[in-house]
Amino acid sequence: MDCGTSMVKYILFIFNTIVSIIGILSIVFGVIILQSVGTIEVNGQTGFPPQAAMPILLITLGSLVVFISFLGCCGAIRESVCMMMSYAVCLLVLLILQLTIVVLLFTNKEKFDTAMGEVIDKAWASPEAREGGVFDAIQKSLHCCGSNGVQDYVSLNFLNSGLPSSCCEGSCANPLNIYGGCRAKFVDFMSGSSEKAKYVGLGLIVVELVGFIFACCLANNVRNYKRRNGY
């Protein structure tokens, strides 16, 4: 095999090794965020709060990146056209999906924020969520009170029995201890996470595009080399 092809082979191997490390770091970072978000308990069942969606997505994406990079490393070292083309196709699909998500995040920020706000609105509007402890768990997780603030409890005459302890930092007798609304906090959290996701996504798209080009070049060179040797 010529020197150029060998160089592409080892560059691709090193490239995928680095990408694998990035994928592993993404998983670790996602787990750390998930741990900081914590879990909520409702009716004896433990689960993740709504704001856990972003770190879970990060962990999933990191796992996919590690798997695809491993496929690329194996394909490069084994000089397998099949593995290299599979790797290239996986990269292309992942690239298109990420590009679609990034474009949607850039062009639909207001819709995204509105949709995130509606998550809290629906939770508050549901009597089952309020009485079943779901909203109380959200308040504990986000350190917030009501959908838009303590006035939501006032409008529902909840104050007769006192505010939930999850509404306050310490004693609810002191108005200064009462948290702000959950809707604004959740929207801010998800909006900030989506802003970071957009630029991380753009970086990954560039990296994946480079990997896709190298994979196609290597697969083509290996195929031509084997074809020439077959004659």
Short mmCIF file of C-alpha atoms in Angstrom, two decimals:
data_model
loop_
_atom_site.label_atom_id
_atom_site.label_comp_id
_atom_site.label_asym_id
_atom_site.label_seq_id
_atom_site.Cartn_x
_atom_site.Cartn_y
_atom_site.Cartn_z
CA MET A 1 0.00 0.00 0.00
CA ASP A 2 1.34 3.45 -0.91
CA CYS A 3 2.64 5.94 1.62
CA GLY A 4 -0.32 8.32 1.21
CA THR A 5 -2.88 5.63 2.00
CA SER A 6 -0.89 4.47 5.02
CA MET A 7 -0.74 8.04 6.26
CA VAL A 8 -4.52 8.46 5.88
CA LYS A 9 -4.98 5.16 7.70
CA TYR A 10 -3.00 6.23 10.75
CA ILE A 11 -4.40 9.75 10.73
CA LEU A 12 -7.90 8.27 10.76
CA PHE A 13 -6.94 5.92 13.58
CA ILE A 14 -5.52 8.76 15.69
CA PHE A 15 -8.48 10.95 14.78
CA ASN A 16 -10.97 8.34 15.95
CA THR A 17 -9.01 7.70 19.12
CA ILE A 18 -9.25 11.41 19.96
CA VAL A 19 -12.96 11.45 19.08
CA SER A 20 -13.50 8.40 21.30
CA ILE A 21 -11.89 10.26 24.19
CA ILE A 22 -14.16 13.24 23.49
CA GLY A 23 -17.15 10.89 23.50
CA ILE A 24 -16.08 9.38 26.82
CA LEU A 25 -15.62 12.87 28.28
CA SER A 26 -19.12 13.77 27.05
CA ILE A 27 -20.51 10.75 28.88
CA VAL A 28 -18.63 11.67 32.06
CA PHE A 29 -19.74 15.30 31.79
CA GLY A 30 -23.34 14.20 31.23
CA VAL A 31 -23.21 11.90 34.26
CA ILE A 32 -21.80 14.71 36.42
CA ILE A 33 -24.60 17.07 35.30
CA LEU A 34 -27.17 14.33 35.87
CA GLN A 35 -25.88 13.80 39.39
CA SER A 36 -26.05 17.53 40.08
CA VAL A 37 -29.63 17.61 38.77
CA GLY A 38 -30.50 14.71 41.05
CA THR A 39 -33.64 12.62 41.10
CA ILE A 40 -37.17 13.22 42.28
CA GLU A 41 -39.40 10.87 44.20
CA VAL A 42 -43.13 10.74 43.56
CA ASN A 43 -45.40 8.26 45.31
CA GLY A 44 -42.44 6.11 46.24
CA GLN A 45 -41.09 6.00 42.69
CA THR A 46 -37.78 7.64 41.84
CA GLY A 47 -37.12 9.29 38.49
CA PHE A 48 -35.38 12.17 36.80
CA PRO A 49 -36.82 15.70 36.69
CA PRO A 50 -37.56 17.39 33.32
CA GLN A 51 -34.24 19.26 33.28
CA ALA A 52 -32.42 15.93 33.13
CA ALA A 53 -33.25 15.69 29.41
CA MET A 54 -30.10 17.54 28.30
CA PRO A 55 -27.53 15.47 30.24
CA ILE A 56 -29.30 12.26 29.18
CA LEU A 57 -29.07 13.43 25.56
CA LEU A 58 -25.38 14.21 26.09
CA ILE A 59 -24.73 10.74 27.50
CA THR A 60 -26.60 9.13 24.59
CA LEU A 61 -24.72 11.19 22.03
CA GLY A 62 -21.40 10.43 23.70
CA SER A 63 -22.16 6.71 23.65
CA LEU A 64 -22.97 6.86 19.93
CA VAL A 65 -19.75 8.77 19.23
CA VAL A 66 -17.68 6.19 21.13
CA PHE A 67 -19.30 3.31 19.26
CA ILE A 68 -18.88 4.90 15.84
CA SER A 69 -15.29 5.92 16.59
CA PHE A 70 -14.49 2.37 17.67
CA LEU A 71 -15.88 1.15 14.36
CA GLY A 72 -13.67 3.67 12.54
CA CYS A 73 -10.56 2.62 14.48
CA CYS A 74 -11.13 -1.05 13.72
CA GLY A 75 -11.86 -0.35 10.07
CA ALA A 76 -8.72 1.75 9.67
CA ILE A 77 -6.39 -0.77 11.32
CA ARG A 78 -7.92 -3.80 9.58
CA GLU A 79 -8.16 -1.91 6.28
CA SER A 80 -11.70 -3.22 5.94
CA VAL A 81 -13.66 -1.48 3.20
CA CYS A 82 -16.93 -2.76 4.66
CA MET A 83 -16.19 -1.41 8.13
CA MET A 84 -14.93 1.89 6.75
CA MET A 85 -18.03 2.40 4.64
CA SER A 86 -20.25 1.42 7.59
CA TYR A 87 -18.35 3.95 9.67
CA ALA A 88 -18.77 6.62 6.99
CA VAL A 89 -22.51 5.95 6.69
CA CYS A 90 -22.97 6.08 10.48
CA LEU A 91 -21.05 9.35 10.59
CA LEU A 92 -23.13 10.78 7.77
CA VAL A 93 -26.41 9.85 9.47
CA LEU A 94 -25.22 11.26 12.79
CA LEU A 95 -23.98 14.40 11.05
CA ILE A 96 -27.33 14.97 9.33
CA LEU A 97 -29.25 14.42 12.58
CA GLN A 98 -27.02 16.81 14.49
CA LEU A 99 -27.18 19.40 11.73
CA THR A 100 -30.98 19.19 11.76
CA ILE A 101 -31.12 19.63 15.54
CA VAL A 102 -28.65 22.53 15.50
CA VAL A 103 -30.53 24.32 12.72
CA LEU A 104 -33.82 23.84 14.57
CA LEU A 105 -32.29 25.19 17.78
CA PHE A 106 -30.91 28.24 15.96
CA THR A 107 -34.11 29.01 14.06
CA ASN A 108 -36.73 28.09 16.66
CA LYS A 109 -35.40 29.48 19.92
CA GLU A 110 -38.67 31.18 20.84
CA LYS A 111 -40.69 28.07 20.03
CA PHE A 112 -38.27 25.98 22.07
CA ASP A 113 -38.57 28.30 25.07
CA THR A 114 -42.35 28.31 24.73
CA ALA A 115 -42.45 24.51 24.56
CA MET A 116 -40.28 24.24 27.67
CA GLY A 117 -42.56 26.67 29.49
CA GLU A 118 -45.57 24.58 28.52
CA VAL A 119 -44.01 21.56 30.22
CA ILE A 120 -44.27 23.37 33.56
CA ASP A 121 -47.66 24.90 32.71
CA LYS A 122 -49.13 21.47 31.99
CA ALA A 123 -47.64 20.03 35.16
CA TRP A 124 -49.15 22.84 37.22
CA ALA A 125 -52.51 22.67 35.44
CA SER A 126 -52.85 18.98 36.23
CA PRO A 127 -54.51 18.42 39.63
CA GLU A 128 -52.96 14.94 39.70
CA ALA A 129 -49.50 16.45 39.33
CA ARG A 130 -50.05 18.96 42.12
CA GLU A 131 -51.76 16.61 44.53
CA GLY A 132 -49.70 13.56 43.62
CA GLY A 133 -46.42 15.22 44.50
CA VAL A 134 -45.06 15.61 40.96
CA PHE A 135 -44.99 19.38 41.09
CA ASP A 136 -43.65 19.34 44.62
CA ALA A 137 -40.78 17.19 43.37
CA ILE A 138 -40.15 19.65 40.53
CA GLN A 139 -40.06 22.49 43.05
CA LYS A 140 -37.50 20.65 45.14
CA SER A 141 -35.36 19.97 42.09
CA LEU A 142 -35.48 23.48 40.62
CA HIS A 143 -35.76 25.38 43.92
CA CYS A 144 -38.86 27.18 42.74
CA CYS A 145 -42.46 27.81 43.77
CA GLY A 146 -45.57 27.42 41.64
CA SER A 147 -45.66 27.84 37.91
CA ASN A 148 -45.12 31.60 37.92
CA GLY A 149 -44.52 32.17 41.61
CA VAL A 150 -46.18 32.05 45.00
CA GLN A 151 -49.19 33.89 43.56
CA ASP A 152 -50.24 30.63 41.91
CA TYR A 153 -50.81 29.13 45.34
CA VAL A 154 -52.64 32.27 46.43
CA SER A 155 -55.03 32.02 43.48
CA LEU A 156 -55.83 28.40 44.38
CA ASN A 157 -56.32 29.21 48.08
CA PHE A 158 -53.50 26.87 48.99
CA LEU A 159 -52.27 29.30 51.62
CA ASN A 160 -54.96 28.15 54.04
CA SER A 161 -52.88 25.06 54.67
CA GLY A 162 -49.57 26.84 54.21
CA LEU A 163 -47.05 26.77 51.39
CA PRO A 164 -45.25 23.50 50.63
CA SER A 165 -41.82 23.37 52.24
CA SER A 166 -40.35 22.90 48.75
CA CYS A 167 -41.38 26.49 47.99
CA CYS A 168 -38.99 28.02 50.44
CA GLU A 169 -35.39 28.07 51.52
CA GLY A 170 -35.87 27.51 55.21
CA SER A 171 -39.01 28.87 56.84
CA CYS A 172 -41.87 29.96 54.59
CA ALA A 173 -42.89 32.48 57.25
CA ASN A 174 -40.24 34.81 55.85
CA PRO A 175 -41.32 36.06 52.38
CA LEU A 176 -37.65 36.50 51.44
CA ASN A 177 -37.19 32.73 51.66
CA ILE A 178 -39.82 31.99 49.01
CA TYR A 179 -38.45 30.90 45.64
CA GLY A 180 -39.45 32.33 42.27
CA GLY A 181 -41.63 30.60 39.68
CA CYS A 182 -40.70 27.23 38.20
CA ARG A 183 -41.60 28.19 34.65
CA ALA A 184 -38.96 30.91 34.34
CA LYS A 185 -36.29 28.80 36.04
CA PHE A 186 -36.96 25.78 33.87
CA VAL A 187 -37.01 27.83 30.66
CA ASP A 188 -33.74 29.55 31.64
CA PHE A 189 -32.10 26.23 32.44
CA MET A 190 -33.18 24.56 29.21
CA SER A 191 -32.44 27.65 27.13
CA GLY A 192 -28.92 27.86 28.54
CA SER A 193 -28.39 24.16 27.92
CA SER A 194 -29.63 24.47 24.34
CA GLU A 195 -27.26 27.39 23.70
CA LYS A 196 -24.32 25.24 24.76
CA ALA A 197 -25.67 22.29 22.78
CA LYS A 198 -25.82 24.37 19.59
CA TYR A 199 -22.14 25.25 19.59
CA VAL A 200 -21.01 21.85 20.81
CA GLY A 201 -23.10 20.38 18.00
CA LEU A 202 -21.44 22.63 15.42
CA GLY A 203 -18.02 21.54 16.64
CA LEU A 204 -18.99 17.88 16.43
CA ILE A 205 -20.37 18.38 12.92
CA VAL A 206 -17.02 19.76 11.73
CA VAL A 207 -15.14 16.90 13.39
CA GLU A 208 -17.49 14.29 11.95
CA LEU A 209 -17.25 15.82 8.48
CA VAL A 210 -13.45 15.51 8.59
CA GLY A 211 -13.78 11.90 9.73
CA PHE A 212 -16.28 11.17 6.96
CA ILE A 213 -13.94 12.54 4.28
CA PHE A 214 -10.95 10.58 5.60
CA ALA A 215 -13.01 7.40 5.85
CA CYS A 216 -14.23 7.69 2.27
CA CYS A 217 -10.70 8.39 1.01
CA LEU A 218 -9.24 5.43 2.88
CA ALA A 219 -12.02 3.05 1.82
CA ASN A 220 -11.59 4.12 -1.80
CA ASN A 221 -7.80 3.70 -1.68
CA VAL A 222 -8.02 0.28 -0.03
CA ARG A 223 -10.62 -0.84 -2.57
CA ASN A 224 -8.45 0.31 -5.47
CA TYR A 225 -5.36 -1.33 -3.95
CA LYS A 226 -7.13 -4.66 -3.56
CA ARG A 227 -8.57 -4.38 -7.05
CA ARG A 228 -5.14 -3.76 -8.57
CA ASN A 229 -3.66 -6.69 -6.68
CA GLY A 230 -6.49 -8.89 -7.86
CA TYR A 231 -5.41 -8.64 -11.47
#
